[in-house]
Amino acid sequence: MTRFFVLTYAVMWTAFITVAVAGIPTRSPAGVLLVHLGAFAPSLVALWMTARAAGRTGIGALLRPTVQWQVAARWYLFAIGYVPAIKLTAALVHRVAAGAWPRFDDTPWYVIPLAIAFSTPFQAGEEIGWRGYALPRMAARFGLGRASILLGLIWAFWHLPQFFIPEADTYGQSFIVFVLQVTALSIAM
């Protein structure tokens, strides 16, 4: 597992730190290439390591769950409601602690389905590695609960270079709040 995490961090951090330090616009050809390379690092590393260890059979086993869609309706409801519930809870905690509501985005609601459609490939670029490759191996060693917390922390810190890219949605945000949010999401996932 150590090799997976080291390689995943090395690829992403090299790509994103290059964008941040060199001031490469994320919409330029070089920026797009580096951001995609970084975002897909967990899956690329997982696919490479799986191919080396188990060949085509292993790749098939790793990718098969990404197209499993016939699950109980309660899991669809959970998937749709969990993130809004976490975000609302975080906003309420912020309201109680700071005495004011956090800054909310002014994006119209009807843009959200389009954003989901565009963000899903990026999330798949991470999740094949995090949930498909790393989590089962960690769960076998630590149990699912501990593995989910530990992976959530590893996953959150992996995103750290994003906080230094002015065009990233995390730029200027609280990293500590991000770590808590991502760890909670990891547990649910």
C-alpha positions as a printed Julia matrix, in Angstrom:
189×3 Matrix{Float64}:
   0.0     0.0     0.0
   2.83    2.38    0.75
   3.97    2.22   -2.87
   0.47    3.12   -4.1
   0.25    6.17   -1.83
   3.79    7.38   -2.56
   3.28    7.13   -6.34
  -0.19    8.71   -6.18
   1.08   11.64   -4.12
   4.19   12.0    -6.31
   2.21   12.23   -9.55
  -0.49   14.58   -8.25
   1.72   16.82   -6.15
   4.27   17.17   -8.96
   1.53   18.12  -11.42
  -0.37   20.51   -9.14
   2.67   22.11   -7.5
   4.05   22.77  -10.99
   0.79   24.55  -11.89
   0.83   26.55   -8.64
   4.52   27.52   -8.59
   4.86   28.22  -12.31
   1.54   30.1   -12.38
   0.28   27.97  -15.27
  -3.35   28.86  -16.03
  -5.5    25.77  -15.52
  -7.3    26.42  -18.82
  -4.09   26.52  -20.88
  -3.07   23.3   -22.69
  -0.26   22.65  -20.19
  -2.56   23.44  -17.26
  -5.32   21.14  -18.53
  -2.82   18.32  -19.03
  -1.25   18.74  -15.58
  -4.59   19.1   -13.76
  -5.97   15.98  -15.46
  -2.79   14.02  -14.77
  -2.99   15.02  -11.11
  -6.73   14.38  -10.78
  -6.45   10.93  -12.36
  -3.28    9.96  -10.45
  -4.98    7.57   -7.98
  -6.69    5.62  -10.76
  -3.69    5.65  -13.08
  -1.43    4.34  -10.33
  -4.03    1.73   -9.28
  -4.46    0.55  -12.87
  -0.7     0.34  -13.41
  -0.1    -1.56  -10.16
  -3.05   -3.89  -10.83
  -1.9    -4.58  -14.39
   1.58   -5.48  -13.12
   0.26   -7.74  -10.38
  -2.81   -9.38  -11.97
  -2.98   -8.47  -15.66
  -6.27   -8.11  -17.54
  -8.2   -10.19  -15.03
  -7.17   -7.85  -12.23
  -8.0    -4.74  -14.29
 -11.46   -6.18  -15.0
 -12.05   -6.88  -11.32
 -10.91   -3.35  -10.4
 -13.12   -1.63  -12.98
 -16.25   -3.85  -12.79
 -17.79   -2.08   -9.74
 -17.71    1.28  -11.56
 -20.54    0.14  -13.81
 -22.61   -1.63  -11.16
 -25.81    0.36  -11.04
 -28.41   -2.12   -9.87
 -28.43   -1.51   -6.14
 -31.24   -1.0    -3.65
 -33.16    2.3    -3.88
 -32.04    3.27   -0.36
 -28.44    3.56   -1.62
 -29.5     5.98   -4.35
 -31.36    8.06   -1.75
 -28.34    7.98    0.54
 -26.01    9.01   -2.31
 -28.28   11.92   -3.26
 -28.9    13.14    0.28
 -25.65   12.56    2.17
 -23.5    15.35    0.74
 -26.23   18.01    1.04
 -26.83   16.87    4.63
 -23.11   17.15    5.45
 -22.86   20.59    3.82
 -25.99   21.85    5.6
 -24.67   20.54    8.92
 -21.34   22.27    8.32
 -23.16   25.53    7.49
 -25.26   25.26   10.67
 -22.17   24.59   12.8
 -20.49   27.61   11.18
 -23.6    29.72   11.91
 -23.61   28.69   15.57
 -19.83   29.07   16.03
 -19.27   32.27   14.03
 -22.65   33.94   14.4
 -23.01   34.26   10.63
 -23.77   32.02    7.7
 -20.79   30.91    5.61
 -20.33   32.42    2.17
 -22.6    30.55   -0.22
 -22.04   30.31   -3.93
 -24.49   32.21   -6.13
 -24.62   29.52   -8.82
 -28.18   28.9   -10.02
 -29.65   25.54   -8.98
 -30.16   24.39  -12.57
 -26.39   24.45  -13.17
 -25.88   21.74  -10.55
 -26.86   18.74  -12.77
 -24.46   20.0   -15.45
 -21.7    20.4   -12.85
 -22.32   16.85  -11.65
 -22.06   15.54  -15.22
 -18.72   17.31  -15.72
 -17.28   16.49  -12.29
 -18.14   12.78  -12.34
 -15.22   11.79  -14.62
 -12.81   13.66  -12.3
 -14.25   11.89   -9.28
 -14.0     8.54  -11.07
 -10.38    9.45  -11.75
  -9.83    9.45   -8.02
 -12.27    6.81   -6.81
 -11.02    3.87   -8.85
  -7.78    4.34   -6.94
  -9.08    5.36   -3.52
 -12.18    3.17   -3.12
 -11.53    0.52   -5.76
  -7.88   -0.19   -5.04
  -6.81    1.22   -1.67
  -9.89    0.8     0.54
 -10.34   -2.98    0.14
  -6.67   -3.56    0.94
  -6.74   -1.21    3.92
 -10.04   -2.68    5.19
  -8.54   -6.16    5.14
  -5.77   -4.91    7.43
  -7.52   -2.33    9.67
 -11.24   -3.07    9.36
 -13.64   -0.97    7.3
 -14.24    1.79    9.86
 -10.59    2.54   10.64
  -9.61    2.12    6.99
 -12.27    4.65    5.93
 -11.05    7.22    8.45
  -7.39    6.68    7.57
  -8.1     6.79    3.84
 -10.16    9.96    4.35
  -7.17   11.66    5.97
  -4.78   10.44    3.26
  -7.26   11.55    0.58
  -7.73   15.0     2.16
  -3.99   15.68    2.49
  -3.49   14.5    -1.09
  -5.59   17.54   -2.13
  -3.33   20.03   -0.31
  -1.62   21.45   -3.45
  -5.05   22.49   -4.79
  -5.24   25.07   -2.02
  -2.37   26.97   -3.69
  -3.88   27.18   -7.18
  -5.83   30.46   -7.49
  -8.27   28.97  -10.03
  -9.14   25.96   -7.83
 -12.41   25.95   -5.9
 -10.47   25.22   -2.69
  -8.2    28.28   -3.0
  -8.55   30.43    0.09
 -10.75   27.89    1.89
 -10.09   26.39    5.33
  -7.96   23.26    4.96
  -8.99   21.99    8.41
 -12.69   22.19    7.5
 -11.85   20.47    4.19
 -10.08   17.61    6.03
 -13.1    17.08    8.29
 -15.52   17.18    5.36
 -13.46   14.79    3.2
 -12.95   12.36    6.08
 -16.71   12.33    6.75
 -17.33   11.73    3.07
 -14.77    8.91    3.04
 -16.58    7.17    5.88
 -19.87    7.37    4.01
 -18.4     6.18    0.75
